[in-house]
Amino acid sequence: MICPICERRCRVEENSVGACGRYQCHNNTMLERFPNSYLVVAPISAETMPVLHFHPRAKFLQISTTGCNFDCLGCISTVVAKEMDVQSPALKKLSPIQIVNKALEQECDGIAFLMNDPLASFYSFLEICTLAKECGLLTGCSTNGYFTPESLNLLAPHLDFVNIGLKGLCNDIYKSCGANSYKPVLRNIELFYRKGVHVEVACIHKKDNDDEVLAIADTIAKISKEIPLQIMRFIPIDDANINLEPSILASEMLYKKLTSRLDYVYLFNSPGSECLNTYCPECGALIFERDFYGPMGSKLRTISHNYQNNTCSHCHHKLPIVGNPCQKVFDEDGFEGGYPLTRALEIVEGTLATLGVTDQKEVTTCWEELLRGDGLKRLHVNIQNFEDYATTIHYLAKMTHTETTAKKLLAYMRDKIAIIAQELPKVITKPRVYYVMGKPLFALEEERLENKLVEMAGGISVNKTLGLKGRPGRKISVETLNALNPDVIFISSFLDCPLEEFYTFCEEQGIVVNAVKTKRIYTHLAPCFDFGSPRWILGLMHIANMLHPELYHFDVLHEAKFFYQEFYDTPLNITSINRSFAKPSQYHKMLHI
């Protein structure tokens, strides 16, 4: 029979499965093979999902399973969509009524299917949505939008919002994911919109696709100029090429062009950018101020006095915001809520990679152990300082029988830390150091490892005087930064910024601190060299060199070459290193044994 769930429309023989592996043909009916099995069941705020015009700040119960009907290069959810075993013991068996009851018990406003696609667990999600609506809960999902008209018509009456990821307006892009055409997605955006489901559309901005994103905006505008368009600045992970990543400035320039085509455009994955805010399309008044909140996420920080009952009080323009903003702020715990879970799993995989673990089954076993009990919370704490980090390395080594390699790794790290510590008594003046992500005003929160690296290298972390809490930080004002007056600024290697653009941002915003005047602003040798895997030891050496060049003379490039050969068993190729915590280069592959 032809599977009716997604527009790949797999032809499936009796007792066989379709391309996604999630459904089996039995008596000429497609049955869900792994129903009611959840990897994530945890609260999340609306903007973190992300939806920006639907019940601002509302609290939802996030549910996520495994698998996907697509197979896309550079997928940010690859660890749950492709790599997690579909029958992992980490999966929780929960009936629809149990899911609904959890949402009610945790005082959630609704339930949302996120991270992997609901098309991978369609019938389970449909049953939950049906029951949730009966219990007065909101429902929604993020999806690639590849529904058939049949599956869309089944789900739409029970769905309140949908965030549809549009990969482009080219069949080749969809064929690279295993699909056939982009046209079903455009059809479904309009169908959901016409059926009264709140629709937001997300697309990726890569260095080479400005024209395509502009064409997407024009296409959406034909349906409605009020549909919010979320521009996801491309974060190259998994096997994606770092050269496809645009700078924040390049994405902001595209954003400005898009705002002439649509009323509401938002730029994600760009810490410190003002392009996550909502402005009145008529008069330009600020309505909602938001911050970067991890990959693909945001956080509503301020509701302007210009916002009154879905109306701009400045010009009285009616704003298409569904639901009143919740006054109570919900902050996700540690790695919970949205894509930070995938980063947590990547951190484990990245640590295992340095131990020589190449079997995906071993990685998955460690993930499963992490996801039991309070493993995620412990990991979030343990990665913030060396001794706890060492405990985590020992723990993973014991699980994978790589204790000998772990001893070598930790001996190397301890040796470099000891060299730095030995010289610290000679430091006369400790420079004041400010650590940012992306643009100048996005300060890393005080508990981040990067701030501890600054202190280990003989600096004073001014971030710790700001009292910022929550991942991974938040915007501060120009006045606050100028008052801090740091001597040195380091830019996070996870989401960094070309130095020339960073200095331009500082000039435009009136940032006149010592670090700008003396040109002591630094990036790292390569992405993810200061957080996310044991590679941070290379970042520590670089920080020491920059803070105290009179004391430290580490050849960081030489050390990186040694580290890669010794612990990844591969030569260093700087140009192949992307934003992945898990993989030392875009070419690194696990063995699926």
Coordinates of C-alpha atoms in Angstrom, one line a residue:
M1 CA 0.0 0.0 0.0
I2 CA 1.0 3.7 -0.2
C3 CA 1.8 5.2 3.2
P4 CA -0.7 8.1 3.7
I5 CA 1.3 9.9 6.5
C6 CA 3.9 12.0 4.6
E7 CA 4.3 13.1 1.0
R8 CA 7.2 10.7 0.4
R9 CA 4.3 8.3 0.0
C10 CA 6.3 5.1 0.4
R11 CA 5.0 2.0 -1.4
V12 CA 5.1 -0.5 1.4
E13 CA 4.5 -4.3 1.0
E14 CA 2.7 -6.3 3.6
N15 CA 4.7 -6.7 6.9
S16 CA 7.4 -4.3 5.5
V17 CA 8.3 -0.8 6.7
G18 CA 8.6 2.6 4.9
A19 CA 11.7 4.6 4.4
C20 CA 11.5 6.3 7.8
G21 CA 11.3 2.9 9.6
R22 CA 8.5 4.2 11.8
Y23 CA 5.5 2.5 10.3
Q24 CA 4.7 -1.0 9.2
C25 CA 2.1 -2.3 6.7
H26 CA -0.2 -4.8 8.4
N27 CA -3.5 -5.9 6.8
N28 CA -3.3 -3.0 4.3
T29 CA -3.0 -0.5 7.2
M30 CA 0.1 1.5 8.3
L31 CA 0.7 0.9 12.0
E32 CA 3.1 2.9 14.2
R33 CA 5.9 0.6 15.2
F34 CA 7.0 2.5 18.4
P35 CA 3.9 4.2 19.8
N36 CA 3.8 6.2 23.0
S37 CA 7.6 6.2 23.5
Y38 CA 9.2 9.5 24.5
L39 CA 12.8 10.6 24.8
V40 CA 11.8 14.0 26.3
V41 CA 8.8 14.9 28.4
A42 CA 9.7 18.3 30.0
P43 CA 8.3 21.8 30.3
I44 CA 9.4 24.5 27.8
S45 CA 8.5 28.1 27.2
A46 CA 6.8 29.2 24.0
E47 CA 9.7 31.3 22.7
T48 CA 12.2 28.4 23.3
M49 CA 10.2 26.0 21.0
P50 CA 10.2 28.6 19.2
V51 CA 6.9 30.3 18.5
L52 CA 6.8 34.0 18.9
H53 CA 3.3 35.2 18.2
F54 CA 1.4 32.5 20.1
H55 CA 0.7 32.9 23.8
P56 CA 3.9 34.6 24.7
R57 CA 5.8 33.1 27.6
A58 CA 3.3 30.3 27.8
K59 CA 4.5 27.0 29.4
F60 CA 4.2 23.9 27.3
L61 CA 5.0 20.2 27.9
Q62 CA 7.6 19.3 25.3
I63 CA 7.4 15.8 24.0
S64 CA 10.0 14.3 21.6
T65 CA 10.5 10.8 20.3
T66 CA 13.2 9.5 17.9
G67 CA 13.4 9.2 14.1
C68 CA 12.3 11.4 11.3
N69 CA 10.7 11.0 7.9
F70 CA 13.6 13.1 6.4
D71 CA 17.4 12.5 6.4
C72 CA 19.0 15.9 6.2
L73 CA 22.7 16.8 6.1
G74 CA 23.8 19.0 9.1
C75 CA 20.6 18.2 11.1
I76 CA 20.8 20.0 14.5
S77 CA 18.6 17.2 15.9
T78 CA 20.8 14.4 14.4
V79 CA 21.4 12.7 17.8
V80 CA 17.6 12.2 18.3
A81 CA 16.5 12.0 14.7
K82 CA 19.2 9.6 13.4
E83 CA 21.5 8.3 16.1
M84 CA 19.4 7.4 19.2
D85 CA 18.2 3.7 19.1
V86 CA 14.4 3.6 18.4
Q87 CA 14.1 1.0 21.2
S88 CA 16.4 2.6 23.6
P89 CA 15.7 2.0 27.3
A90 CA 16.0 5.8 27.8
L91 CA 12.6 6.1 26.1
K92 CA 9.7 6.5 28.4
K93 CA 6.5 4.6 27.8
L94 CA 3.6 6.9 28.4
S95 CA 0.0 6.7 27.3
P96 CA -1.8 9.8 25.9
I97 CA -3.7 10.2 29.1
Q98 CA -0.4 10.1 31.1
I99 CA 1.1 12.8 28.8
V100 CA -2.0 15.0 29.3
N101 CA -2.0 14.4 33.0
K102 CA 1.7 15.4 33.2
A103 CA 0.9 18.6 31.4
L104 CA -1.9 19.4 33.8
E105 CA 0.1 18.4 36.9
Q106 CA 3.0 20.7 35.9
E107 CA 0.5 23.6 35.2
C108 CA 1.4 23.7 31.5
D109 CA -0.8 25.7 29.1
G110 CA -0.4 23.0 26.4
I111 CA 1.6 20.2 24.8
A112 CA 4.1 20.6 21.9
F113 CA 5.9 18.0 19.8
L114 CA 9.4 19.3 19.2
M115 CA 13.0 18.4 18.1
N116 CA 12.2 15.4 15.9
D117 CA 9.2 15.4 13.6
P118 CA 5.7 14.5 14.7
L119 CA 5.4 12.7 11.3
A120 CA 7.7 10.1 12.9
S121 CA 5.0 9.4 15.6
F122 CA 1.9 10.7 13.9
Y123 CA -0.8 8.5 15.4
S124 CA 0.5 8.9 18.9
F125 CA 0.6 12.7 18.5
L126 CA -2.9 12.8 17.0
E127 CA -4.3 10.8 19.9
I128 CA -2.6 13.2 22.4
C129 CA -3.8 16.3 20.6
T130 CA -7.4 15.0 20.5
L131 CA -7.3 14.2 24.3
A132 CA -5.5 17.4 25.1
K133 CA -8.1 19.6 23.4
E134 CA -10.8 17.8 25.4
C135 CA -8.9 18.8 28.6
G136 CA -8.6 22.4 27.6
L137 CA -4.9 22.3 26.7
L138 CA -3.3 24.0 23.7
T139 CA -1.5 21.9 21.2
G140 CA 1.3 22.4 18.6
C141 CA 4.4 21.2 16.9
S142 CA 7.5 22.0 14.9
T143 CA 7.7 20.0 11.7
N144 CA 9.1 19.8 8.2
G145 CA 5.6 20.1 7.0
Y146 CA 5.6 17.1 4.7
F147 CA 2.1 16.0 5.6
T148 CA -0.2 14.5 3.0
P149 CA -3.6 16.2 2.7
E150 CA -5.1 13.2 4.5
S151 CA -2.8 13.4 7.5
L152 CA -3.1 17.2 7.7
N153 CA -6.9 17.0 7.6
L154 CA -6.8 14.5 10.5
L155 CA -4.5 16.6 12.7
A156 CA -5.5 20.2 11.9
P157 CA -8.8 20.3 13.8
H158 CA -6.9 19.3 17.0
L159 CA -3.9 21.6 16.4
D160 CA -3.5 25.2 17.7
F161 CA -0.1 26.2 16.2
V162 CA 2.5 24.8 13.9
N163 CA 6.1 25.9 13.2
I164 CA 7.0 24.7 9.7
G165 CA 10.6 24.4 8.6
L166 CA 10.8 25.3 4.9
K167 CA 14.1 24.1 3.5
G168 CA 14.0 26.0 0.3
L169 CA 12.2 26.5 -3.0
C170 CA 14.1 23.9 -4.9
N171 CA 13.3 20.2 -5.4
D172 CA 17.0 19.3 -5.1
I173 CA 17.1 20.4 -1.5
Y174 CA 14.3 18.1 -0.7
K175 CA 15.7 15.2 -2.7
S176 CA 18.9 15.5 -0.6
C177 CA 16.7 14.8 2.4
G178 CA 14.9 11.8 0.8
A179 CA 11.8 13.7 -0.3
N180 CA 10.7 14.7 -3.8
S181 CA 9.5 18.3 -3.9
Y182 CA 9.1 21.5 -1.9
K183 CA 5.6 22.1 -3.2
P184 CA 3.7 20.0 -0.6
V185 CA 5.2 22.2 2.2
L186 CA 4.0 25.4 0.6
R187 CA 0.6 23.8 0.1
N188 CA 0.5 22.8 3.8
I189 CA 1.5 26.2 5.0
E190 CA -1.5 27.7 3.3
L191 CA -3.8 24.8 4.3
F192 CA -2.9 25.1 8.0
Y193 CA -3.3 28.9 7.8
R194 CA -6.7 28.7 6.0
K195 CA -7.9 26.2 8.6
G196 CA -7.2 28.7 11.4
V197 CA -4.1 27.0 12.8
H198 CA -1.5 29.6 13.9
V199 CA 1.4 29.3 11.5
E200 CA 5.0 30.4 11.8
V201 CA 7.6 29.5 9.2
A202 CA 11.3 28.9 9.7
C203 CA 14.0 28.7 7.1
I204 CA 17.8 28.5 7.2
H205 CA 20.1 31.3 6.1
K206 CA 23.4 29.9 4.6
K207 CA 26.1 31.9 3.1
D208 CA 25.0 31.1 -0.5
N209 CA 21.2 31.3 -0.2
D210 CA 20.2 34.9 0.3
D211 CA 18.1 35.0 -2.9
E212 CA 16.3 31.9 -1.9
V213 CA 15.4 33.2 1.5
L214 CA 14.1 36.4 -0.1
A215 CA 12.0 34.3 -2.5
I216 CA 10.6 32.4 0.5
A217 CA 9.5 35.7 2.1
D218 CA 7.8 36.7 -1.2
T219 CA 6.0 33.3 -1.3
I220 CA 4.8 33.5 2.3
A221 CA 3.6 37.1 1.7
K222 CA 1.3 35.9 -1.0
I223 CA -0.5 33.9 1.8
S224 CA -0.2 36.6 4.4
K225 CA 2.3 39.3 5.2
E226 CA 1.5 38.7 8.9
I227 CA 2.9 35.1 9.1
P228 CA 6.1 35.4 11.2
L229 CA 9.2 34.2 9.3
Q230 CA 12.0 32.9 11.5
I231 CA 15.5 33.1 9.9
M232 CA 17.8 30.4 11.4
R233 CA 21.3 31.6 10.9
F234 CA 23.0 28.3 9.9
I235 CA 25.0 26.5 12.6
P236 CA 27.2 23.9 10.9
I237 CA 27.3 20.7 13.0
D238 CA 27.4 17.0 12.2
D239 CA 28.8 16.7 8.7
A240 CA 28.0 20.3 7.6
N241 CA 30.7 22.6 6.1
I242 CA 31.8 25.6 8.2
N243 CA 32.1 27.6 5.1
L244 CA 28.4 27.7 4.7
E245 CA 27.9 29.7 7.9
P246 CA 27.1 33.4 7.4
S247 CA 28.3 35.9 9.9
I248 CA 25.8 37.6 12.2
L249 CA 26.3 40.8 10.3
A250 CA 25.5 39.1 7.0
S251 CA 22.3 37.6 8.4
E252 CA 21.3 41.0 9.9
M253 CA 21.7 42.6 6.4
L254 CA 19.4 39.9 4.9
Y255 CA 17.0 40.5 7.8
K256 CA 16.7 44.2 6.8
K257 CA 15.8 43.3 3.2
L258 CA 13.2 40.8 4.5
T259 CA 11.4 43.3 6.6
S260 CA 10.3 45.1 3.5
R261 CA 8.5 41.9 2.3
L262 CA 6.9 40.7 5.5
D263 CA 5.6 42.4 8.6
Y264 CA 7.3 40.1 11.1
V265 CA 10.8 38.7 10.6
Y266 CA 13.1 37.2 13.3
L267 CA 16.7 36.3 13.3
F268 CA 17.8 33.3 15.5
N269 CA 21.2 31.9 16.4
S270 CA 22.7 35.4 16.6
P271 CA 23.5 36.2 20.2
G272 CA 23.2 39.9 20.9
S273 CA 21.2 40.8 17.8
E274 CA 18.2 43.1 18.1
C275 CA 16.6 41.2 15.2
L276 CA 14.7 38.9 17.6
N277 CA 12.5 41.7 18.9
T278 CA 9.0 42.4 17.7
Y279 CA 8.4 45.9 16.3
C280 CA 5.1 47.4 15.1
P281 CA 5.2 47.2 11.3
E282 CA 3.3 50.5 11.1
C283 CA 5.3 52.8 13.3
G284 CA 8.3 50.8 14.3
A285 CA 7.6 50.9 18.1
L286 CA 9.2 48.2 20.2
I287 CA 6.6 45.6 21.3
F288 CA 8.6 42.6 22.7
E289 CA 12.3 42.4 23.5
R290 CA 13.9 39.0 23.2
D291 CA 17.3 37.3 23.8
F292 CA 19.1 34.5 22.2
Y293 CA 18.4 31.3 24.3
G294 CA 20.4 28.6 22.8
P295 CA 20.3 27.1 19.3
M296 CA 16.9 27.8 17.6
G297 CA 15.6 29.3 20.8
S298 CA 14.8 32.7 22.3
K299 CA 13.5 34.2 25.6
L300 CA 11.0 37.0 26.0
R301 CA 12.7 39.5 28.3
T302 CA 10.6 42.6 28.2
I303 CA 7.0 43.4 27.2
S304 CA 6.9 47.1 26.1
H305 CA 4.4 49.6 27.4
N306 CA 3.6 50.0 23.7
Y307 CA 1.7 46.7 23.8
Q308 CA -1.9 47.0 25.0
N309 CA -4.4 44.2 24.3
N310 CA -2.8 43.0 21.0
T311 CA -2.5 46.6 19.9
C312 CA 0.4 49.1 19.5
S313 CA -0.6 51.9 21.8
H314 CA 1.6 54.2 19.9
C315 CA -0.2 54.0 16.6
H316 CA -3.2 51.7 17.4
H317 CA -2.1 49.1 14.8
K318 CA -3.7 45.6 15.6
L319 CA -1.0 43.1 16.1
P320 CA -1.5 39.4 15.2
I321 CA -0.5 38.0 18.6
V322 CA -2.6 35.0 19.7
G323 CA -3.3 34.9 23.4
N324 CA -2.2 37.3 26.2
P325 CA 1.4 37.2 27.4
C326 CA 2.0 35.2 30.5
Q327 CA 3.3 37.4 33.3
K328 CA 5.1 34.5 35.0
V329 CA 8.5 33.7 33.4
F330 CA 9.4 30.0 33.1
D331 CA 13.1 29.1 32.8
E332 CA 14.1 25.7 31.6
D333 CA 16.4 23.7 33.9
G334 CA 19.9 23.0 32.6
F335 CA 19.9 21.1 29.4
E336 CA 16.1 20.6 29.4
G337 CA 13.7 22.3 27.0
G338 CA 14.4 22.4 23.3
Y339 CA 17.7 21.9 21.5
P340 CA 20.1 22.2 24.5
L341 CA 19.3 18.5 25.1
T342 CA 21.0 17.6 21.8
R343 CA 24.0 19.7 22.8
A344 CA 24.2 17.7 26.1
L345 CA 24.2 14.4 24.1
E346 CA 26.8 15.9 21.8
I347 CA 29.0 16.8 24.8
V348 CA 29.0 13.2 25.9
E349 CA 29.7 12.0 22.3
G350 CA 32.5 14.5 22.0
T351 CA 34.1 13.3 25.2
L352 CA 33.8 9.7 24.1
A353 CA 35.5 10.6 20.8
T354 CA 38.6 11.7 22.7
L355 CA 38.6 8.3 24.4
G356 CA 38.7 6.5 21.1
V357 CA 35.1 5.3 21.2
T358 CA 33.9 4.8 17.6
D359 CA 31.0 2.5 18.0
Q360 CA 27.7 4.3 17.9
K361 CA 26.1 1.6 20.1
E362 CA 28.6 2.4 22.9
V363 CA 27.8 6.1 22.6
T364 CA 24.1 5.4 22.7
T365 CA 24.5 3.3 25.8
C366 CA 26.2 6.2 27.5
W367 CA 23.4 8.5 26.4
E368 CA 20.8 6.1 27.8
E369 CA 22.6 6.1 31.2
L370 CA 22.8 9.9 31.2
L371 CA 19.0 10.3 30.5
R372 CA 18.1 8.2 33.5
G373 CA 17.4 9.9 36.8
D374 CA 19.2 13.3 37.2
G375 CA 22.0 12.6 34.8
L376 CA 21.3 15.7 32.7
K377 CA 21.4 17.9 35.7
R378 CA 24.7 16.4 36.9
L379 CA 26.3 16.8 33.5
H380 CA 25.3 20.5 33.4
V381 CA 27.1 21.0 36.7
N382 CA 30.1 18.8 36.0
I383 CA 31.2 20.4 32.8
Q384 CA 31.7 23.8 34.5
N385 CA 34.9 22.9 36.4
F386 CA 37.9 20.6 35.8
E387 CA 37.7 18.2 38.7
D388 CA 34.0 17.4 38.1
Y389 CA 34.7 17.2 34.4
A390 CA 37.5 14.7 35.2
T391 CA 35.0 12.6 37.2
T392 CA 32.7 12.6 34.2
I393 CA 35.6 11.4 31.9
H394 CA 36.4 8.6 34.3
Y395 CA 32.8 7.6 34.5
L396 CA 32.4 7.4 30.7
A397 CA 35.8 5.6 30.4
K398 CA 34.6 3.0 32.9
M399 CA 31.4 2.4 30.9
T400 CA 33.3 2.0 27.6
H401 CA 36.4 0.2 29.0
T402 CA 38.7 3.1 27.8
E403 CA 40.4 3.8 31.2
T404 CA 43.9 3.8 29.8
T405 CA 43.1 6.5 27.2
A406 CA 41.2 8.5 29.9
K407 CA 44.3 8.4 32.0
K408 CA 46.4 9.8 29.1
L409 CA 43.8 12.4 28.3
L410 CA 43.5 13.6 31.9
A411 CA 47.3 13.5 32.3
Y412 CA 47.7 15.8 29.3
M413 CA 45.1 18.2 30.6
R414 CA 46.5 18.2 34.1
D415 CA 50.0 18.8 32.8
K416 CA 48.9 22.0 30.9
I417 CA 46.9 23.2 33.8
A418 CA 49.9 22.7 36.1
I419 CA 52.2 24.6 33.8
I420 CA 49.8 27.6 33.9
A421 CA 49.3 27.3 37.7
Q422 CA 53.1 27.2 38.3
E423 CA 53.5 30.7 36.6
L424 CA 50.5 32.3 38.2
P425 CA 52.4 33.6 41.3
K426 CA 54.4 35.7 39.0
V427 CA 51.4 37.6 37.7
I428 CA 51.5 41.2 39.0
T429 CA 48.3 42.5 37.5
K430 CA 45.3 40.3 36.5
P431 CA 43.5 41.7 33.5
R432 CA 39.8 42.2 33.7
V433 CA 38.2 39.9 31.1
Y434 CA 34.8 39.9 29.5
Y435 CA 33.5 36.8 27.7
V436 CA 30.9 37.2 25.0
M437 CA 29.0 35.1 22.5
G438 CA 28.3 36.6 19.1
K439 CA 27.9 40.4 19.4
P440 CA 29.6 42.6 22.0
L441 CA 26.6 43.0 24.4
F442 CA 25.8 39.3 24.8
A443 CA 27.5 38.3 28.0
L444 CA 28.0 34.7 29.0
E445 CA 26.4 33.8 32.3
E446 CA 28.7 33.6 35.3
E447 CA 28.8 29.8 35.8
R448 CA 30.0 29.0 32.3
L449 CA 33.2 27.1 31.9
E450 CA 34.7 29.9 29.8
N451 CA 34.7 32.2 32.8
K452 CA 36.5 29.6 34.8
L453 CA 39.1 29.2 32.1
V454 CA 39.8 33.0 32.4
E455 CA 40.4 32.6 36.1
M456 CA 42.6 29.5 35.6
A457 CA 44.7 31.5 33.1
G458 CA 45.3 34.5 35.5
G459 CA 42.4 36.8 34.6
I460 CA 39.5 38.4 36.5
S461 CA 36.1 37.4 35.0
V462 CA 34.0 40.5 35.0
N463 CA 31.1 38.3 33.8
K464 CA 30.9 37.1 37.4
T465 CA 30.0 40.6 38.6
L466 CA 26.9 40.8 36.5
G467 CA 24.8 38.2 38.3
L468 CA 23.5 36.7 35.0
K469 CA 21.7 33.4 35.3
G470 CA 20.4 31.1 32.6
R471 CA 21.7 29.6 29.4
P472 CA 24.0 30.7 27.9
G473 CA 23.8 34.4 28.9
R474 CA 21.9 37.5 28.0
K475 CA 22.3 41.0 26.6
I476 CA 23.6 43.8 28.7
S477 CA 23.5 47.5 28.0
V478 CA 26.2 49.6 26.5
E479 CA 26.4 51.6 29.8
T480 CA 26.9 48.4 31.8
L481 CA 29.7 47.2 29.5
N482 CA 31.4 50.6 29.5
A483 CA 31.2 50.7 33.3
L484 CA 32.8 47.2 33.5
N485 CA 35.6 48.5 31.2
P486 CA 37.3 45.1 30.6
D487 CA 41.0 45.0 29.6
V488 CA 40.4 42.0 27.4
I489 CA 37.5 40.5 25.5
F490 CA 37.2 36.9 24.4
I491 CA 34.6 35.7 21.9
S492 CA 33.1 32.3 22.4
S493 CA 34.2 29.8 19.9
F494 CA 30.8 28.2 19.7
L495 CA 29.1 31.2 18.1
D496 CA 31.8 33.7 17.3
C497 CA 32.2 36.8 15.2
P498 CA 34.9 38.0 12.7
L499 CA 37.1 40.4 14.6
E500 CA 36.7 43.2 12.0
E501 CA 32.9 43.0 12.3
F502 CA 33.1 42.8 16.1
Y503 CA 35.2 46.1 16.3
T504 CA 32.6 47.7 13.9
F505 CA 29.8 46.6 16.2
C506 CA 31.6 48.2 19.1
E507 CA 32.1 51.4 17.3
E508 CA 28.5 51.6 16.1
Q509 CA 27.2 51.0 19.7
G510 CA 29.5 53.4 21.4
I511 CA 31.5 50.7 23.3
V512 CA 34.7 52.5 24.5
V513 CA 36.3 50.0 26.9
N514 CA 40.0 49.4 27.3
A515 CA 39.9 46.1 25.3
V516 CA 38.6 48.1 22.2
K517 CA 41.1 50.9 22.6
T518 CA 44.1 48.5 23.0
K519 CA 42.8 46.0 20.4
R520 CA 42.8 43.2 22.9
I521 CA 39.8 41.3 21.6
Y522 CA 40.4 37.6 20.7
T523 CA 38.8 34.7 19.0
H524 CA 40.0 31.1 19.2
L525 CA 41.9 29.0 16.8
A526 CA 38.9 26.9 15.8
P527 CA 35.2 26.4 16.8
C528 CA 34.5 24.7 20.1
F529 CA 38.0 25.1 21.5
D530 CA 36.7 26.6 24.7
F531 CA 33.6 24.6 25.5
G532 CA 31.7 21.4 24.7
S533 CA 34.5 18.7 24.7
P534 CA 38.0 18.2 26.2
R535 CA 39.3 20.4 23.4
W536 CA 38.8 23.3 25.8
I537 CA 42.3 22.6 27.1
L538 CA 43.5 24.1 23.9
G539 CA 41.4 27.2 24.5
L540 CA 42.8 27.5 28.0
M541 CA 46.3 27.6 26.6
H542 CA 45.3 30.3 24.1
I543 CA 43.7 32.4 26.8
A544 CA 46.8 32.1 29.0
N545 CA 48.9 33.2 26.0
M546 CA 46.7 36.3 25.4
L547 CA 46.4 37.4 29.0
H548 CA 50.1 37.0 30.0
P549 CA 52.3 36.8 26.9
E550 CA 55.3 37.5 29.1
L551 CA 54.7 34.2 31.0
Y552 CA 53.0 31.8 28.6
H553 CA 54.3 30.7 25.1
F554 CA 52.1 27.7 24.2
D555 CA 52.3 26.8 20.6
V556 CA 48.5 26.2 20.4
L557 CA 48.6 25.0 16.8
H558 CA 51.3 22.5 17.6
E559 CA 49.3 21.3 20.7
A560 CA 46.1 21.0 18.6
K561 CA 47.9 18.8 16.1
F562 CA 49.2 16.6 18.9
F563 CA 45.7 16.5 20.5
Y564 CA 44.0 15.5 17.3
Q565 CA 46.5 12.8 16.5
E566 CA 46.8 11.4 20.0
F567 CA 43.1 11.5 21.1
Y568 CA 41.1 11.5 17.8
D569 CA 43.6 9.4 15.8
T570 CA 43.3 11.9 12.9
P571 CA 45.4 14.7 11.5
L572 CA 44.3 18.3 12.4
N573 CA 42.5 20.0 9.6
I574 CA 41.4 23.4 10.8
T575 CA 39.1 24.0 7.8
S576 CA 37.0 20.9 8.5
I577 CA 36.2 21.8 12.1
N578 CA 32.6 23.0 12.5
R579 CA 30.3 23.9 15.4
S580 CA 29.8 20.3 16.5
F581 CA 30.7 19.4 20.1
A582 CA 30.6 15.7 19.2
K583 CA 32.7 15.5 16.1
P584 CA 36.3 16.7 15.8
S585 CA 35.7 17.5 12.2
Q586 CA 32.9 17.3 9.6
Y587 CA 34.3 14.1 8.3
H588 CA 34.3 12.2 11.6
K589 CA 31.9 9.3 11.6
M590 CA 30.9 6.8 14.2
L591 CA 30.9 3.1 13.3
H592 CA 27.3 1.7 13.3
I593 CA 28.1 -1.8 14.6

